[in-house]
Amino acid sequence: MAGKDDDVKVLGLVMSPFAIRVCVALKLKGVSYEYIEEDLANKSELLLSSNPVHKKIPVLVHGGKPVSESLVIVQYVDEAWAPSPTSPSILPADPYERAVARFWAAYVDDKMVPGMVGVLRAATDEERAAKADETLAAMAQLEKAFAEVAAKNGKPFFGGDTVGYVDLALGCNLHFLEAIRRLHGVALVDAGKTPLLAAWAERFVEVEAAKGVVPDADDAVEFARKIQARVAAAAASTAAK
């Protein structure tokens, strides 16, 4: 079991959904940590030595020991710091419920996130529309999952009364989902199509652990514009060859 004075560092990128979920998990557990912003164009020696296989953020360094991959890190955080009345478990205690939570968290990363990123990076309106449809289909499945695991029991989050594993997986993307709405007029969390998720999203951003970690939508819009500018420049360069 980890002690409260253990040395904890997070190597991340402030706009990265994957780094955000790690930071929110630590805040949920009441763990103090040092956040280190990485320059992905000039990766630090600490990042390269801490994650020599993938050389990616986020990385949690706890007591000098690195842990990589965001969902793995969240599970580690949940196990390393014991639950308390003010910081409950992130994953359910019941083995079946844990398995269900892991399934839907993986679904977010495997199905929803690629569609969302595709909308941001699309070079044409047609490509963007196709990726939006892909994302909306994933959101429809997540709406059904929320209805099954939470709403039918009157619970506000996938994790029940408090933010859990699936909430972290999905909630860390809300700034980019809002940026897409502002930039392209595409509501990927739509009160008409996915009313349960729309209400859930409003609750998630008001959770104390998410405040100051989930970026402001204006900053996400600016970041998304930079991504789109790089995509457009790369496409123009390829066309000129």
PDB file of C-alpha atoms in Angstrom:
ATOM      1  CA  MET A   1       0.000   0.000   0.000  1.00  0.00           C
ATOM      2  CA  ALA A   2       1.322   3.418  -0.901  1.00  0.00           C
ATOM      3  CA  GLY A   3       2.047   6.030   1.686  1.00  0.00           C
ATOM      4  CA  LYS A   4       0.850   9.576   1.449  1.00  0.00           C
ATOM      5  CA  ASP A   5       4.373  10.974   1.138  1.00  0.00           C
ATOM      6  CA  ASP A   6       5.463   8.774  -1.758  1.00  0.00           C
ATOM      7  CA  ASP A   7       7.136  10.533  -4.678  1.00  0.00           C
ATOM      8  CA  VAL A   8       4.605  10.704  -7.529  1.00  0.00           C
ATOM      9  CA  LYS A   9       5.177  12.279 -10.941  1.00  0.00           C
ATOM     10  CA  VAL A  10       2.974  12.397 -14.046  1.00  0.00           C
ATOM     11  CA  LEU A  11       4.567  12.924 -17.447  1.00  0.00           C
ATOM     12  CA  GLY A  12       1.877  14.234 -19.733  1.00  0.00           C
ATOM     13  CA  LEU A  13       0.491  16.739 -22.185  1.00  0.00           C
ATOM     14  CA  VAL A  14      -2.114  19.130 -20.852  1.00  0.00           C
ATOM     15  CA  MET A  15      -4.504  18.495 -23.763  1.00  0.00           C
ATOM     16  CA  SER A  16      -4.048  14.730 -23.821  1.00  0.00           C
ATOM     17  CA  PRO A  17      -7.195  12.842 -22.782  1.00  0.00           C
ATOM     18  CA  PHE A  18      -4.980   9.981 -21.662  1.00  0.00           C
ATOM     19  CA  ALA A  19      -2.914  12.167 -19.334  1.00  0.00           C
ATOM     20  CA  ILE A  20      -6.068  13.877 -18.081  1.00  0.00           C
ATOM     21  CA  ARG A  21      -7.616  10.609 -16.911  1.00  0.00           C
ATOM     22  CA  VAL A  22      -4.499   9.813 -14.901  1.00  0.00           C
ATOM     23  CA  CYS A  23      -4.482  13.219 -13.204  1.00  0.00           C
ATOM     24  CA  VAL A  24      -8.191  13.043 -12.389  1.00  0.00           C
ATOM     25  CA  ALA A  25      -7.724   9.539 -10.959  1.00  0.00           C
ATOM     26  CA  LEU A  26      -4.965  10.789  -8.666  1.00  0.00           C
ATOM     27  CA  LYS A  27      -7.105  13.709  -7.534  1.00  0.00           C
ATOM     28  CA  LEU A  28     -10.012  11.354  -6.857  1.00  0.00           C
ATOM     29  CA  LYS A  29      -7.692   9.406  -4.577  1.00  0.00           C
ATOM     30  CA  GLY A  30      -6.399  12.550  -2.890  1.00  0.00           C
ATOM     31  CA  VAL A  31      -2.839  11.893  -4.065  1.00  0.00           C
ATOM     32  CA  SER A  32      -0.473  14.844  -4.450  1.00  0.00           C
ATOM     33  CA  TYR A  33       1.731  14.630  -7.527  1.00  0.00           C
ATOM     34  CA  GLU A  34       4.211  16.588  -9.591  1.00  0.00           C
ATOM     35  CA  TYR A  35       2.983  17.208 -13.128  1.00  0.00           C
ATOM     36  CA  ILE A  36       5.638  17.441 -15.846  1.00  0.00           C
ATOM     37  CA  GLU A  37       4.522  18.771 -19.242  1.00  0.00           C
ATOM     38  CA  GLU A  38       6.273  16.998 -22.104  1.00  0.00           C
ATOM     39  CA  ASP A  39       7.299  18.443 -25.459  1.00  0.00           C
ATOM     40  CA  LEU A  40       6.502  15.592 -27.827  1.00  0.00           C
ATOM     41  CA  ALA A  41       8.772  17.108 -30.481  1.00  0.00           C
ATOM     42  CA  ASN A  42      11.644  16.985 -27.998  1.00  0.00           C
ATOM     43  CA  LYS A  43      10.904  14.198 -25.542  1.00  0.00           C
ATOM     44  CA  SER A  44      12.676  14.298 -22.206  1.00  0.00           C
ATOM     45  CA  GLU A  45      15.177  11.724 -21.120  1.00  0.00           C
ATOM     46  CA  LEU A  46      12.869  10.914 -18.231  1.00  0.00           C
ATOM     47  CA  LEU A  47      10.040  10.030 -20.623  1.00  0.00           C
ATOM     48  CA  LEU A  48      12.296   7.996 -22.921  1.00  0.00           C
ATOM     49  CA  SER A  49      13.782   6.068 -20.025  1.00  0.00           C
ATOM     50  CA  SER A  50      10.434   5.619 -18.267  1.00  0.00           C
ATOM     51  CA  ASN A  51       8.585   4.335 -21.341  1.00  0.00           C
ATOM     52  CA  PRO A  52      11.311   2.913 -23.599  1.00  0.00           C
ATOM     53  CA  VAL A  53       8.885   0.667 -25.513  1.00  0.00           C
ATOM     54  CA  HIS A  54       6.313   3.179 -26.755  1.00  0.00           C
ATOM     55  CA  LYS A  55       8.022   6.459 -25.797  1.00  0.00           C
ATOM     56  CA  LYS A  56       4.576   7.988 -25.201  1.00  0.00           C
ATOM     57  CA  ILE A  57       2.738   9.888 -22.509  1.00  0.00           C
ATOM     58  CA  PRO A  58       1.267   9.489 -20.018  1.00  0.00           C
ATOM     59  CA  VAL A  59       3.676   7.885 -17.605  1.00  0.00           C
ATOM     60  CA  LEU A  60       3.196   7.679 -13.850  1.00  0.00           C
ATOM     61  CA  VAL A  61       6.434   7.519 -11.889  1.00  0.00           C
ATOM     62  CA  HIS A  62       5.765   6.332  -8.348  1.00  0.00           C
ATOM     63  CA  GLY A  63       8.691   5.958  -5.996  1.00  0.00           C
ATOM     64  CA  GLY A  64      11.019   5.884  -9.001  1.00  0.00           C
ATOM     65  CA  LYS A  65       9.057   3.093 -10.712  1.00  0.00           C
ATOM     66  CA  PRO A  66       7.331   3.945 -14.027  1.00  0.00           C
ATOM     67  CA  VAL A  67       3.892   2.749 -15.083  1.00  0.00           C
ATOM     68  CA  SER A  68       2.702   3.319 -18.665  1.00  0.00           C
ATOM     69  CA  GLU A  69      -0.611   3.239 -20.584  1.00  0.00           C
ATOM     70  CA  SER A  70      -3.394   5.366 -19.141  1.00  0.00           C
ATOM     71  CA  LEU A  71      -5.951   2.678 -18.286  1.00  0.00           C
ATOM     72  CA  VAL A  72      -3.230   0.541 -16.732  1.00  0.00           C
ATOM     73  CA  ILE A  73      -2.114   3.560 -14.705  1.00  0.00           C
ATOM     74  CA  VAL A  74      -5.660   4.221 -13.476  1.00  0.00           C
ATOM     75  CA  GLN A  75      -5.940   0.601 -12.313  1.00  0.00           C
ATOM     76  CA  TYR A  76      -2.568   0.929 -10.590  1.00  0.00           C
ATOM     77  CA  VAL A  77      -3.651   4.132  -8.828  1.00  0.00           C
ATOM     78  CA  ASP A  78      -6.828   2.427  -7.646  1.00  0.00           C
ATOM     79  CA  GLU A  79      -4.867  -0.482  -6.202  1.00  0.00           C
ATOM     80  CA  ALA A  80      -1.884   1.446  -4.817  1.00  0.00           C
ATOM     81  CA  TRP A  81      -3.949   3.897  -2.762  1.00  0.00           C
ATOM     82  CA  ALA A  82      -6.564   2.302  -0.565  1.00  0.00           C
ATOM     83  CA  PRO A  83     -10.147   3.576  -0.708  1.00  0.00           C
ATOM     84  CA  SER A  84     -11.434   5.838   2.048  1.00  0.00           C
ATOM     85  CA  PRO A  85     -14.700   7.608   2.813  1.00  0.00           C
ATOM     86  CA  THR A  86     -13.480  10.617   0.815  1.00  0.00           C
ATOM     87  CA  SER A  87     -11.753   8.666  -1.994  1.00  0.00           C
ATOM     88  CA  PRO A  88     -13.706   5.526  -2.939  1.00  0.00           C
ATOM     89  CA  SER A  89     -12.513   2.822  -5.289  1.00  0.00           C
ATOM     90  CA  ILE A  90     -12.426   3.675  -8.985  1.00  0.00           C
ATOM     91  CA  LEU A  91     -13.106   0.107 -10.103  1.00  0.00           C
ATOM     92  CA  PRO A  92     -15.978  -1.943  -8.644  1.00  0.00           C
ATOM     93  CA  ALA A  93     -15.228  -4.583  -6.026  1.00  0.00           C
ATOM     94  CA  ASP A  94     -17.433  -7.207  -7.706  1.00  0.00           C
ATOM     95  CA  PRO A  95     -15.423  -9.232 -10.288  1.00  0.00           C
ATOM     96  CA  TYR A  96     -18.211  -9.191 -12.884  1.00  0.00           C
ATOM     97  CA  GLU A  97     -18.787  -5.458 -12.508  1.00  0.00           C
ATOM     98  CA  ARG A  98     -15.024  -4.887 -12.823  1.00  0.00           C
ATOM     99  CA  ALA A  99     -15.004  -6.868 -16.044  1.00  0.00           C
ATOM    100  CA  VAL A 100     -17.927  -4.841 -17.413  1.00  0.00           C
ATOM    101  CA  ALA A 101     -16.178  -1.592 -16.513  1.00  0.00           C
ATOM    102  CA  ARG A 102     -12.972  -2.719 -18.230  1.00  0.00           C
ATOM    103  CA  PHE A 103     -14.952  -3.703 -21.325  1.00  0.00           C
ATOM    104  CA  TRP A 104     -16.592  -0.293 -21.691  1.00  0.00           C
ATOM    105  CA  ALA A 105     -13.407   1.637 -20.925  1.00  0.00           C
ATOM    106  CA  ALA A 106     -11.655  -0.334 -23.669  1.00  0.00           C
ATOM    107  CA  TYR A 107     -14.633   0.341 -25.945  1.00  0.00           C
ATOM    108  CA  VAL A 108     -14.149   4.084 -25.451  1.00  0.00           C
ATOM    109  CA  ASP A 109     -10.516   3.860 -26.527  1.00  0.00           C
ATOM    110  CA  ASP A 110     -11.063   1.355 -29.341  1.00  0.00           C
ATOM    111  CA  LYS A 111     -14.257   2.744 -30.894  1.00  0.00           C
ATOM    112  CA  MET A 112     -15.107   6.253 -29.720  1.00  0.00           C
ATOM    113  CA  VAL A 113     -11.661   7.866 -29.583  1.00  0.00           C
ATOM    114  CA  PRO A 114     -10.557   6.890 -33.130  1.00  0.00           C
ATOM    115  CA  GLY A 115     -13.768   8.372 -34.536  1.00  0.00           C
ATOM    116  CA  MET A 116     -13.347  11.569 -32.529  1.00  0.00           C
ATOM    117  CA  VAL A 117      -9.723  11.950 -33.602  1.00  0.00           C
ATOM    118  CA  GLY A 118     -10.796  11.247 -37.177  1.00  0.00           C
ATOM    119  CA  VAL A 119     -13.252  14.150 -37.042  1.00  0.00           C
ATOM    120  CA  LEU A 120     -10.480  16.459 -35.811  1.00  0.00           C
ATOM    121  CA  ARG A 121      -7.985  15.304 -38.441  1.00  0.00           C
ATOM    122  CA  ALA A 122     -10.323  14.879 -41.417  1.00  0.00           C
ATOM    123  CA  ALA A 123      -9.038  16.483 -44.617  1.00  0.00           C
ATOM    124  CA  THR A 124     -12.459  16.694 -46.321  1.00  0.00           C
ATOM    125  CA  ASP A 125     -16.064  17.278 -45.310  1.00  0.00           C
ATOM    126  CA  GLU A 126     -16.935  13.789 -46.509  1.00  0.00           C
ATOM    127  CA  GLU A 127     -14.254  12.194 -44.368  1.00  0.00           C
ATOM    128  CA  ARG A 128     -15.325  14.271 -41.380  1.00  0.00           C
ATOM    129  CA  ALA A 129     -18.970  13.246 -41.809  1.00  0.00           C
ATOM    130  CA  ALA A 130     -18.003   9.573 -41.976  1.00  0.00           C
ATOM    131  CA  LYS A 131     -15.921   9.822 -38.821  1.00  0.00           C
ATOM    132  CA  ALA A 132     -18.709  11.725 -37.073  1.00  0.00           C
ATOM    133  CA  ASP A 133     -21.133   8.910 -37.913  1.00  0.00           C
ATOM    134  CA  GLU A 134     -18.621   6.406 -36.535  1.00  0.00           C
ATOM    135  CA  THR A 135     -18.329   8.371 -33.301  1.00  0.00           C
ATOM    136  CA  LEU A 136     -22.090   8.810 -32.950  1.00  0.00           C
ATOM    137  CA  ALA A 137     -22.564   5.064 -33.337  1.00  0.00           C
ATOM    138  CA  ALA A 138     -20.109   4.489 -30.497  1.00  0.00           C
ATOM    139  CA  MET A 139     -21.885   7.101 -28.389  1.00  0.00           C
ATOM    140  CA  ALA A 140     -25.198   5.338 -28.963  1.00  0.00           C
ATOM    141  CA  GLN A 141     -23.706   2.151 -27.532  1.00  0.00           C
ATOM    142  CA  LEU A 142     -22.324   4.046 -24.551  1.00  0.00           C
ATOM    143  CA  GLU A 143     -25.761   5.601 -23.989  1.00  0.00           C
ATOM    144  CA  LYS A 144     -27.210   2.099 -23.768  1.00  0.00           C
ATOM    145  CA  ALA A 145     -24.433   1.028 -21.426  1.00  0.00           C
ATOM    146  CA  PHE A 146     -25.068   3.973 -19.123  1.00  0.00           C
ATOM    147  CA  ALA A 147     -28.782   3.198 -19.079  1.00  0.00           C
ATOM    148  CA  GLU A 148     -27.991  -0.391 -18.119  1.00  0.00           C
ATOM    149  CA  VAL A 149     -25.279   0.073 -15.488  1.00  0.00           C
ATOM    150  CA  ALA A 150     -26.228   3.399 -13.914  1.00  0.00           C
ATOM    151  CA  ALA A 151     -29.440   5.160 -14.930  1.00  0.00           C
ATOM    152  CA  LYS A 152     -31.763   2.233 -14.183  1.00  0.00           C
ATOM    153  CA  ASN A 153     -30.488   2.332 -10.598  1.00  0.00           C
ATOM    154  CA  GLY A 154     -30.775   6.104 -10.368  1.00  0.00           C
ATOM    155  CA  LYS A 155     -26.999   6.564 -10.256  1.00  0.00           C
ATOM    156  CA  PRO A 156     -25.306   9.689 -11.663  1.00  0.00           C
ATOM    157  CA  PHE A 157     -22.142   8.022 -12.987  1.00  0.00           C
ATOM    158  CA  PHE A 158     -20.996   4.828 -14.653  1.00  0.00           C
ATOM    159  CA  GLY A 159     -19.233   4.184 -11.343  1.00  0.00           C
ATOM    160  CA  GLY A 160     -22.469   4.611  -9.389  1.00  0.00           C
ATOM    161  CA  ASP A 161     -22.615   7.412  -6.846  1.00  0.00           C
ATOM    162  CA  THR A 162     -19.057   8.486  -7.650  1.00  0.00           C
ATOM    163  CA  VAL A 163     -16.839   8.763 -10.715  1.00  0.00           C
ATOM    164  CA  GLY A 164     -15.503   5.376 -11.771  1.00  0.00           C
ATOM    165  CA  TYR A 165     -13.316   3.719 -14.379  1.00  0.00           C
ATOM    166  CA  VAL A 166     -15.596   4.236 -17.387  1.00  0.00           C
ATOM    167  CA  ASP A 167     -16.358   7.806 -16.327  1.00  0.00           C
ATOM    168  CA  LEU A 168     -12.633   8.563 -16.433  1.00  0.00           C
ATOM    169  CA  ALA A 169     -12.180   6.857 -19.795  1.00  0.00           C
ATOM    170  CA  LEU A 170     -14.969   8.846 -21.440  1.00  0.00           C
ATOM    171  CA  GLY A 171     -14.916  12.078 -19.444  1.00  0.00           C
ATOM    172  CA  CYS A 172     -11.325  12.897 -20.323  1.00  0.00           C
ATOM    173  CA  ASN A 173     -12.442  13.478 -23.934  1.00  0.00           C
ATOM    174  CA  LEU A 174     -15.163  16.042 -23.228  1.00  0.00           C
ATOM    175  CA  HIS A 175     -13.016  19.075 -24.068  1.00  0.00           C
ATOM    176  CA  PHE A 176     -12.351  17.763 -27.578  1.00  0.00           C
ATOM    177  CA  LEU A 177     -15.993  16.755 -28.065  1.00  0.00           C
ATOM    178  CA  GLU A 178     -16.994  20.330 -27.244  1.00  0.00           C
ATOM    179  CA  ALA A 179     -14.264  21.695 -29.538  1.00  0.00           C
ATOM    180  CA  ILE A 180     -15.694  19.628 -32.391  1.00  0.00           C
ATOM    181  CA  ARG A 181     -19.154  21.038 -31.739  1.00  0.00           C
ATOM    182  CA  ARG A 182     -17.844  24.592 -31.814  1.00  0.00           C
ATOM    183  CA  LEU A 183     -15.631  24.132 -34.866  1.00  0.00           C
ATOM    184  CA  HIS A 184     -17.856  21.954 -37.043  1.00  0.00           C
ATOM    185  CA  GLY A 185     -21.339  22.143 -35.569  1.00  0.00           C
ATOM    186  CA  VAL A 186     -21.314  18.405 -34.866  1.00  0.00           C
ATOM    187  CA  ALA A 187     -22.743  17.487 -31.454  1.00  0.00           C
ATOM    188  CA  LEU A 188     -21.214  14.117 -30.609  1.00  0.00           C
ATOM    189  CA  VAL A 189     -22.841  14.283 -27.161  1.00  0.00           C
ATOM    190  CA  ASP A 190     -26.350  15.279 -28.178  1.00  0.00           C
ATOM    191  CA  ALA A 191     -29.172  15.887 -25.706  1.00  0.00           C
ATOM    192  CA  GLY A 192     -31.595  14.712 -28.384  1.00  0.00           C
ATOM    193  CA  LYS A 193     -29.798  11.495 -29.357  1.00  0.00           C
ATOM    194  CA  THR A 194     -27.979  10.647 -26.131  1.00  0.00           C
ATOM    195  CA  PRO A 195     -29.805  12.487 -23.332  1.00  0.00           C
ATOM    196  CA  LEU A 196     -28.360  10.357 -20.554  1.00  0.00           C
ATOM    197  CA  LEU A 197     -24.775  11.017 -21.683  1.00  0.00           C
ATOM    198  CA  ALA A 198     -25.491  14.715 -22.169  1.00  0.00           C
ATOM    199  CA  ALA A 199     -26.676  15.004 -18.571  1.00  0.00           C
ATOM    200  CA  TRP A 200     -23.793  12.815 -17.383  1.00  0.00           C
ATOM    201  CA  ALA A 201     -21.260  15.090 -19.162  1.00  0.00           C
ATOM    202  CA  GLU A 202     -22.588  18.129 -17.294  1.00  0.00           C
ATOM    203  CA  ARG A 203     -22.161  16.284 -14.010  1.00  0.00           C
ATOM    204  CA  PHE A 204     -18.675  15.027 -14.816  1.00  0.00           C
ATOM    205  CA  VAL A 205     -17.128  18.438 -15.500  1.00  0.00           C
ATOM    206  CA  GLU A 206     -18.496  19.701 -12.182  1.00  0.00           C
ATOM    207  CA  VAL A 207     -16.753  16.952 -10.193  1.00  0.00           C
ATOM    208  CA  GLU A 208     -14.092  18.585  -8.032  1.00  0.00           C
ATOM    209  CA  ALA A 209     -11.345  16.226  -9.234  1.00  0.00           C
ATOM    210  CA  ALA A 210     -12.009  17.205 -12.860  1.00  0.00           C
ATOM    211  CA  LYS A 211     -11.860  20.935 -12.250  1.00  0.00           C
ATOM    212  CA  GLY A 212      -8.526  22.420 -13.242  1.00  0.00           C
ATOM    213  CA  VAL A 213      -7.572  19.214 -15.060  1.00  0.00           C
ATOM    214  CA  VAL A 214     -10.079  18.919 -17.913  1.00  0.00           C
ATOM    215  CA  PRO A 215      -9.057  21.812 -20.198  1.00  0.00           C
ATOM    216  CA  ASP A 216     -11.278  24.731 -21.052  1.00  0.00           C
ATOM    217  CA  ALA A 217     -13.135  24.282 -24.343  1.00  0.00           C
ATOM    218  CA  ASP A 218     -11.616  27.491 -25.742  1.00  0.00           C
ATOM    219  CA  ASP A 219      -8.130  26.059 -25.273  1.00  0.00           C
ATOM    220  CA  ALA A 220      -9.257  22.796 -26.874  1.00  0.00           C
ATOM    221  CA  VAL A 221     -10.596  24.710 -29.896  1.00  0.00           C
ATOM    222  CA  GLU A 222      -7.254  26.473 -30.314  1.00  0.00           C
ATOM    223  CA  PHE A 223      -5.385  23.164 -30.025  1.00  0.00           C
ATOM    224  CA  ALA A 224      -7.749  21.504 -32.517  1.00  0.00           C
ATOM    225  CA  ARG A 225      -7.170  24.304 -35.009  1.00  0.00           C
ATOM    226  CA  LYS A 226      -3.442  23.691 -34.776  1.00  0.00           C
ATOM    227  CA  ILE A 227      -4.001  19.990 -35.455  1.00  0.00           C
ATOM    228  CA  GLN A 228      -6.134  20.798 -38.486  1.00  0.00           C
ATOM    229  CA  ALA A 229      -3.558  23.284 -39.772  1.00  0.00           C
ATOM    230  CA  ARG A 230      -0.845  20.605 -39.583  1.00  0.00           C
ATOM    231  CA  VAL A 231      -3.078  18.105 -41.373  1.00  0.00           C
ATOM    232  CA  ALA A 232      -3.863  20.635 -44.119  1.00  0.00           C
ATOM    233  CA  ALA A 233      -0.168  21.526 -44.528  1.00  0.00           C
ATOM    234  CA  ALA A 234       0.801  17.854 -44.771  1.00  0.00           C
ATOM    235  CA  ALA A 235      -1.926  17.231 -47.360  1.00  0.00           C
ATOM    236  CA  ALA A 236      -0.800  20.237 -49.402  1.00  0.00           C
ATOM    237  CA  SER A 237       2.819  19.076 -49.262  1.00  0.00           C
ATOM    238  CA  THR A 238       1.858  15.591 -50.445  1.00  0.00           C
ATOM    239  CA  ALA A 239      -0.254  17.004 -53.284  1.00  0.00           C
ATOM    240  CA  ALA A 240       2.639  19.182 -54.460  1.00  0.00           C
ATOM    241  CA  LYS A 241       4.992  16.221 -54.891  1.00  0.00           C
TER     242      LYS A 241
END
